[in-house]
mmCIF file of C-alpha atoms in Angstrom:
data_model
loop_
_atom_site.group_PDB
_atom_site.id
_atom_site.type_symbol
_atom_site.label_atom_id
_atom_site.label_comp_id
_atom_site.label_asym_id
_atom_site.label_seq_id
_atom_site.Cartn_x
_atom_site.Cartn_y
_atom_site.Cartn_z
ATOM 1 C CA MET C 27 39.699 -118.198 207.282
ATOM 2 C CA LEU C 28 36.958 -118.774 204.742
ATOM 3 C CA ARG C 29 33.672 -119.854 206.316
ATOM 4 C CA LEU C 30 32.008 -122.985 204.934
ATOM 5 C CA GLU C 31 28.711 -121.097 204.676
ATOM 6 C CA ASN C 32 30.274 -118.832 202.051
ATOM 7 C CA LEU C 33 31.062 -121.827 199.876
ATOM 8 C CA GLU C 34 27.737 -123.515 200.484
ATOM 9 C CA SER C 35 25.981 -120.340 199.377
ATOM 10 C CA LEU C 36 27.230 -121.014 195.849
ATOM 11 C CA SER C 37 24.857 -123.973 195.693
ATOM 12 C CA GLY C 38 21.852 -121.677 195.906
ATOM 13 C CA THR C 39 22.813 -118.823 193.595
ATOM 14 C CA PRO C 40 19.937 -118.329 191.128
ATOM 15 C CA SER C 41 21.929 -116.919 188.189
ATOM 16 C CA LEU C 42 25.404 -116.794 186.671
ATOM 17 C CA ASP C 43 25.630 -113.054 187.413
ATOM 18 C CA GLU C 44 25.022 -113.654 191.112
ATOM 19 C CA LEU C 45 27.399 -116.600 191.063
ATOM 20 C CA HIS C 46 30.060 -114.354 189.511
ATOM 21 C CA ALA C 47 29.644 -111.747 192.264
ATOM 22 C CA ALA C 48 29.831 -114.430 194.957
ATOM 23 C CA CYS C 49 32.990 -115.919 193.401
ATOM 24 C CA ARG C 50 34.674 -112.537 193.236
ATOM 25 C CA ALA C 51 33.929 -111.982 196.935
ATOM 26 C CA ILE C 52 35.273 -115.420 197.900
ATOM 27 C CA ALA C 53 38.411 -114.919 195.798
ATOM 28 C CA ARG C 54 39.096 -111.672 197.644
ATOM 29 C CA GLN C 55 38.637 -113.393 201.001
ATOM 30 C CA LEU C 56 41.332 -115.822 199.893
ATOM 31 C CA GLY C 57 43.668 -112.951 198.969
ATOM 32 C CA TYR C 58 43.169 -112.912 195.189
ATOM 33 C CA GLU C 59 41.970 -110.181 192.856
ATOM 34 C CA HIS C 60 40.965 -112.414 189.953
ATOM 35 C CA PHE C 61 39.491 -115.848 189.274
ATOM 36 C CA LEU C 62 38.766 -117.973 186.217
ATOM 37 C CA TYR C 63 36.932 -121.271 186.004
ATOM 38 C CA GLY C 64 36.878 -123.448 182.900
ATOM 39 C CA VAL C 65 35.457 -126.875 182.134
ATOM 40 C CA ARG C 66 35.867 -129.211 179.178
ATOM 41 C CA ILE C 67 33.585 -132.135 178.377
ATOM 42 C CA HIS C 68 34.688 -134.600 175.702
ATOM 43 C CA LEU C 69 31.414 -135.080 173.884
ATOM 44 C CA SER C 70 33.394 -135.923 170.751
ATOM 45 C CA PRO C 71 37.089 -136.570 170.034
ATOM 46 C CA THR C 72 37.412 -133.449 167.855
ATOM 47 C CA ARG C 73 34.874 -130.970 169.265
ATOM 48 C CA PRO C 74 34.913 -130.948 173.070
ATOM 49 C CA TYR C 75 32.401 -128.696 174.793
ATOM 50 C CA GLN C 76 34.032 -125.863 176.746
ATOM 51 C CA PHE C 77 32.627 -123.337 179.190
ATOM 52 C CA ILE C 78 34.623 -120.423 180.623
ATOM 53 C CA PHE C 79 33.479 -118.413 183.648
ATOM 54 C CA SER C 80 35.896 -115.518 183.866
ATOM 55 C CA GLY C 81 36.761 -113.014 186.527
ATOM 56 C CA TYR C 82 39.983 -112.121 184.713
ATOM 57 C CA PRO C 83 40.457 -108.768 182.956
ATOM 58 C CA ARG C 84 38.582 -108.886 179.643
ATOM 59 C CA SER C 85 41.578 -107.495 177.751
ATOM 60 C CA TRP C 86 43.696 -110.412 178.978
ATOM 61 C CA ARG C 87 41.078 -113.005 178.073
ATOM 62 C CA GLU C 88 40.769 -111.628 174.550
ATOM 63 C CA HIS C 89 44.556 -111.571 174.113
ATOM 64 C CA TYR C 90 44.939 -115.065 175.619
ATOM 65 C CA ASP C 91 42.406 -116.506 173.174
ATOM 66 C CA ALA C 92 43.838 -114.618 170.190
ATOM 67 C CA GLN C 93 47.316 -116.002 170.934
ATOM 68 C CA GLY C 94 46.056 -119.545 171.453
ATOM 69 C CA TYR C 95 47.781 -119.702 174.815
ATOM 70 C CA ALA C 96 45.535 -122.517 176.066
ATOM 71 C CA GLN C 97 47.584 -124.859 173.849
ATOM 72 C CA CYS C 98 50.785 -124.160 175.788
ATOM 73 C CA ASP C 99 49.517 -123.015 179.190
ATOM 74 C CA PRO C 100 51.156 -125.334 181.776
ATOM 75 C CA THR C 101 48.326 -124.730 184.263
ATOM 76 C CA VAL C 102 45.795 -126.084 181.753
ATOM 77 C CA GLU C 103 47.940 -129.150 181.063
ATOM 78 C CA HIS C 104 48.423 -129.805 184.776
ATOM 79 C CA CYS C 105 44.721 -129.575 185.623
ATOM 80 C CA ALA C 106 43.769 -131.790 182.668
ATOM 81 C CA ARG C 107 46.052 -134.570 183.892
ATOM 82 C CA GLY C 108 46.496 -134.054 187.628
ATOM 83 C CA VAL C 109 44.361 -133.839 190.744
ATOM 84 C CA VAL C 110 46.521 -131.814 193.146
ATOM 85 C CA PRO C 111 46.631 -127.995 193.384
ATOM 86 C CA LEU C 112 49.335 -126.165 191.468
ATOM 87 C CA ILE C 113 51.058 -123.052 192.803
ATOM 88 C CA TRP C 114 52.446 -120.869 190.050
ATOM 89 C CA ASN C 115 56.207 -120.433 189.987
ATOM 90 C CA PRO C 116 58.728 -118.999 187.495
ATOM 91 C CA GLN C 117 60.034 -122.475 186.564
ATOM 92 C CA LEU C 118 56.547 -123.437 185.423
ATOM 93 C CA PHE C 119 56.702 -120.821 182.667
ATOM 94 C CA SER C 120 60.296 -121.300 181.571
ATOM 95 C CA GLY C 121 59.684 -122.202 177.911
ATOM 96 C CA GLY C 122 59.658 -119.746 175.007
ATOM 97 C CA LYS C 123 55.945 -119.165 174.506
ATOM 98 C CA GLN C 124 55.202 -120.029 178.115
ATOM 99 C CA ALA C 125 57.607 -117.328 179.305
ATOM 100 C CA GLN C 126 55.880 -114.899 176.935
ATOM 101 C CA LEU C 127 52.502 -115.941 178.348
ATOM 102 C CA ALA C 128 53.666 -115.286 181.915
ATOM 103 C CA GLU C 129 55.218 -111.920 181.069
ATOM 104 C CA GLU C 130 52.099 -110.703 179.292
ATOM 105 C CA ALA C 131 49.855 -112.027 182.082
ATOM 106 C CA ARG C 132 51.871 -110.024 184.605
ATOM 107 C CA SER C 133 51.205 -106.867 182.623
ATOM 108 C CA HIS C 134 47.487 -107.493 183.195
ATOM 109 C CA GLY C 135 47.874 -107.962 186.963
ATOM 110 C CA LEU C 136 48.118 -111.775 186.961
ATOM 111 C CA VAL C 137 51.457 -112.136 188.716
ATOM 112 C CA SER C 138 51.080 -114.997 191.183
ATOM 113 C CA GLY C 139 48.417 -117.562 191.889
ATOM 114 C CA SER C 140 47.273 -121.139 191.984
ATOM 115 C CA SER C 141 45.288 -123.502 189.759
ATOM 116 C CA LEU C 142 42.974 -126.150 191.203
ATOM 117 C CA PRO C 143 41.825 -129.160 189.126
ATOM 118 C CA VAL C 144 38.345 -130.693 189.375
ATOM 119 C CA HIS C 145 37.496 -133.987 187.680
ATOM 120 C CA GLY C 146 33.748 -134.554 187.558
ATOM 121 C CA ARG C 147 31.734 -137.712 187.838
ATOM 122 C CA ALA C 148 30.649 -137.565 184.183
ATOM 123 C CA GLY C 149 34.203 -137.294 182.874
ATOM 124 C CA GLU C 150 34.305 -133.505 182.702
ATOM 125 C CA ILE C 151 37.601 -131.761 183.441
ATOM 126 C CA GLY C 152 37.443 -128.438 185.247
ATOM 127 C CA MET C 153 39.938 -125.994 186.697
ATOM 128 C CA LEU C 154 39.819 -122.898 188.854
ATOM 129 C CA SER C 155 42.679 -120.427 188.629
ATOM 130 C CA LEU C 156 43.090 -117.701 191.240
ATOM 131 C CA ALA C 157 45.433 -114.801 190.549
ATOM 132 C CA SER C 158 46.987 -111.949 192.476
ATOM 133 C CA ASP C 159 49.025 -108.880 191.500
ATOM 134 C CA ARG C 160 51.571 -109.625 194.253
ATOM 135 C CA THR C 161 54.910 -111.220 193.481
ATOM 136 C CA PRO C 162 55.207 -115.000 193.972
ATOM 137 C CA GLY C 163 57.536 -114.485 196.945
ATOM 138 C CA ALA C 164 55.187 -112.070 198.705
ATOM 139 C CA ALA C 165 52.069 -114.141 197.993
ATOM 140 C CA ARG C 166 53.348 -117.669 198.611
ATOM 141 C CA LYS C 167 52.688 -117.766 202.381
ATOM 142 C CA ASP C 168 49.050 -116.704 201.943
ATOM 143 C CA ILE C 169 48.560 -119.024 198.966
ATOM 144 C CA LEU C 170 49.730 -122.001 201.025
ATOM 145 C CA ALA C 171 47.623 -120.968 204.009
ATOM 146 C CA HIS C 172 44.451 -120.861 201.899
ATOM 147 C CA LEU C 173 45.173 -123.754 199.540
ATOM 148 C CA GLY C 174 42.666 -126.116 201.172
ATOM 149 C CA ASP C 175 39.910 -123.495 201.050
ATOM 150 C CA ALA C 176 40.786 -122.758 197.426
ATOM 151 C CA GLN C 177 40.367 -126.416 196.461
ATOM 152 C CA LEU C 178 36.991 -126.529 198.230
ATOM 153 C CA PHE C 179 36.055 -123.345 196.373
ATOM 154 C CA ALA C 180 36.873 -125.097 193.082
ATOM 155 C CA CYS C 181 34.626 -128.054 193.956
ATOM 156 C CA TYR C 182 31.654 -125.934 195.027
ATOM 157 C CA LEU C 183 32.008 -123.700 191.987
ATOM 158 C CA HIS C 184 32.154 -126.720 189.703
ATOM 159 C CA GLU C 185 28.849 -127.995 191.066
ATOM 160 C CA ALA C 186 27.253 -124.546 190.758
ATOM 161 C CA VAL C 187 28.317 -124.254 187.120
ATOM 162 C CA ARG C 188 26.968 -127.744 186.408
ATOM 163 C CA ARG C 189 23.606 -126.628 187.770
ATOM 164 C CA LEU C 190 23.378 -123.159 186.203
ATOM 165 C CA ALA C 191 25.171 -123.544 182.879
ATOM 166 C CA LEU C 192 25.873 -127.092 181.801
ATOM 167 C CA THR C 193 22.478 -128.568 182.637
ATOM 168 C CA ALA C 194 20.739 -125.485 181.226
ATOM 169 C CA ASP C 195 22.657 -125.927 177.958
ATOM 170 C CA GLY C 196 21.442 -129.518 177.681
ATOM 171 C CA ILE C 197 24.938 -130.979 178.080
ATOM 172 C CA PRO C 198 24.656 -134.713 178.860
ATOM 173 C CA LEU C 199 26.493 -134.916 182.173
ATOM 174 C CA ALA C 200 25.215 -138.299 183.234
ATOM 175 C CA ARG C 201 27.564 -141.052 182.108
ATOM 176 C CA PRO C 202 25.512 -143.517 180.022
ATOM 177 C CA GLY C 203 25.068 -146.894 181.680
ATOM 178 C CA LEU C 204 26.264 -149.325 179.037
ATOM 179 C CA THR C 205 25.989 -153.055 179.691
ATOM 180 C CA PRO C 206 29.126 -155.227 179.546
ATOM 181 C CA ARG C 207 27.873 -156.735 176.264
ATOM 182 C CA GLU C 208 27.296 -153.287 174.718
ATOM 183 C CA LYS C 209 30.816 -152.244 175.680
ATOM 184 C CA GLU C 210 32.191 -155.480 174.216
ATOM 185 C CA CYS C 211 30.387 -154.876 170.922
ATOM 186 C CA LEU C 212 31.653 -151.287 170.798
ATOM 187 C CA LEU C 213 35.226 -152.422 171.386
ATOM 188 C CA TRP C 214 35.062 -154.832 168.472
ATOM 189 C CA ALA C 215 33.340 -152.184 166.334
ATOM 190 C CA ALA C 216 36.235 -149.856 167.186
ATOM 191 C CA GLU C 217 38.511 -152.526 165.684
ATOM 192 C CA GLY C 218 36.581 -152.202 162.429
ATOM 193 C CA LYS C 219 34.684 -155.481 162.745
ATOM 194 C CA THR C 220 31.302 -155.807 161.053
ATOM 195 C CA SER C 221 28.213 -156.928 162.952
ATOM 196 C CA TRP C 222 28.529 -160.378 161.386
ATOM 197 C CA GLU C 223 32.202 -160.653 162.404
ATOM 198 C CA ILE C 224 31.464 -159.511 165.965
ATOM 199 C CA GLY C 225 28.677 -162.105 166.132
ATOM 200 C CA GLN C 226 31.103 -164.818 165.112
ATOM 201 C CA ILE C 227 33.605 -163.706 167.745
ATOM 202 C CA LEU C 228 30.995 -163.545 170.527
ATOM 203 C CA HIS C 229 29.070 -166.597 169.309
ATOM 204 C CA VAL C 230 25.756 -164.759 168.892
ATOM 205 C CA SER C 231 23.702 -163.755 165.866
ATOM 206 C CA GLU C 232 24.417 -160.722 163.716
ATOM 207 C CA ARG C 233 20.962 -159.426 164.632
ATOM 208 C CA THR C 234 21.888 -159.527 168.328
ATOM 209 C CA ILE C 235 25.005 -157.450 167.675
ATOM 210 C CA VAL C 236 22.998 -154.888 165.712
ATOM 211 C CA PHE C 237 20.577 -154.719 168.641
ATOM 212 C CA HIS C 238 23.339 -154.086 171.209
ATOM 213 C CA LEU C 239 25.074 -151.444 169.098
ATOM 214 C CA ALA C 240 21.780 -149.655 168.449
ATOM 215 C CA ASN C 241 21.011 -149.667 172.176
ATOM 216 C CA ALA C 242 24.437 -148.225 172.971
ATOM 217 C CA ALA C 243 24.033 -145.495 170.351
ATOM 218 C CA ASN C 244 20.604 -144.597 171.694
ATOM 219 C CA LYS C 245 21.895 -144.344 175.277
ATOM 220 C CA MET C 246 24.646 -141.968 174.170
ATOM 221 C CA GLY C 247 22.381 -139.846 171.994
ATOM 222 C CA VAL C 248 24.081 -140.573 168.666
ATOM 223 C CA ASN C 249 22.802 -141.939 165.372
ATOM 224 C CA ASN C 250 25.139 -144.707 164.237
ATOM 225 C CA ARG C 251 27.849 -147.096 165.354
ATOM 226 C CA ARG C 252 30.728 -144.879 164.245
ATOM 227 C CA GLN C 253 29.432 -142.028 166.387
ATOM 228 C CA ALA C 254 28.747 -144.464 169.229
ATOM 229 C CA VAL C 255 32.333 -145.699 169.183
ATOM 230 C CA ALA C 256 33.684 -142.134 169.130
ATOM 231 C CA ARG C 257 31.430 -141.030 171.989
ATOM 232 C CA ALA C 258 32.242 -144.094 174.112
ATOM 233 C CA LEU C 259 35.982 -143.511 173.654
ATOM 234 C CA SER C 260 35.641 -139.792 174.431
ATOM 235 C CA LEU C 261 33.715 -140.486 177.645
ATOM 236 C CA GLY C 262 36.137 -143.214 178.709
ATOM 237 C CA LEU C 263 33.409 -145.868 178.625
ATOM 238 C CA ILE C 264 35.654 -148.098 176.544
ATOM 239 C CA SER C 265 39.384 -148.037 175.990
ATOM 240 C CA PRO C 266 41.608 -149.810 173.487
#
């Protein structure tokens, strides 16, 4: 059984290289040969920030990216939408390109495994995939036995990556604290209303609306109302 101290040690790793070595050791304790962690942060609707921390074979990663498999990978879709662990099974990869993905992954030693979703407090979406070269039938008992530890591993790794990579890259992980009035103004701006029209709707002056929208933009680190609306929608601060 994985000791909690092993997971807690991830919180103190001083570099990504040392974190990588620690993750590889933990993955092996859980019965896996390979691991991959990825996180996506919707800083904009069209250009989300992505970070990949890979313990997969490099040849597979290069092929996976070249084929654009992330667009059809069912483990990616599951972790983006769900919160429970996913154990790989043949039915999961039953489609045309998905079956091709699974077959080619097997040729690189990624035969069985599990994928663990992590949804962060700033709206980031992360996932940890753990892979073994054993067949799904042979590996299933061990995968189930270690599933709880694997999910804890995903959470601790997510926090370590936040500290070592995302914060270091200047990624805004704190969700901006918009006031109810700022959110209201952004919602009406998303409907295409001008500052004057929003003022009429909310029974305040146009100048007041301009003030609230400027404050919201400043809090989110953008330059104008259009960018503010896009950022607020991407971060889930407002919704239609």
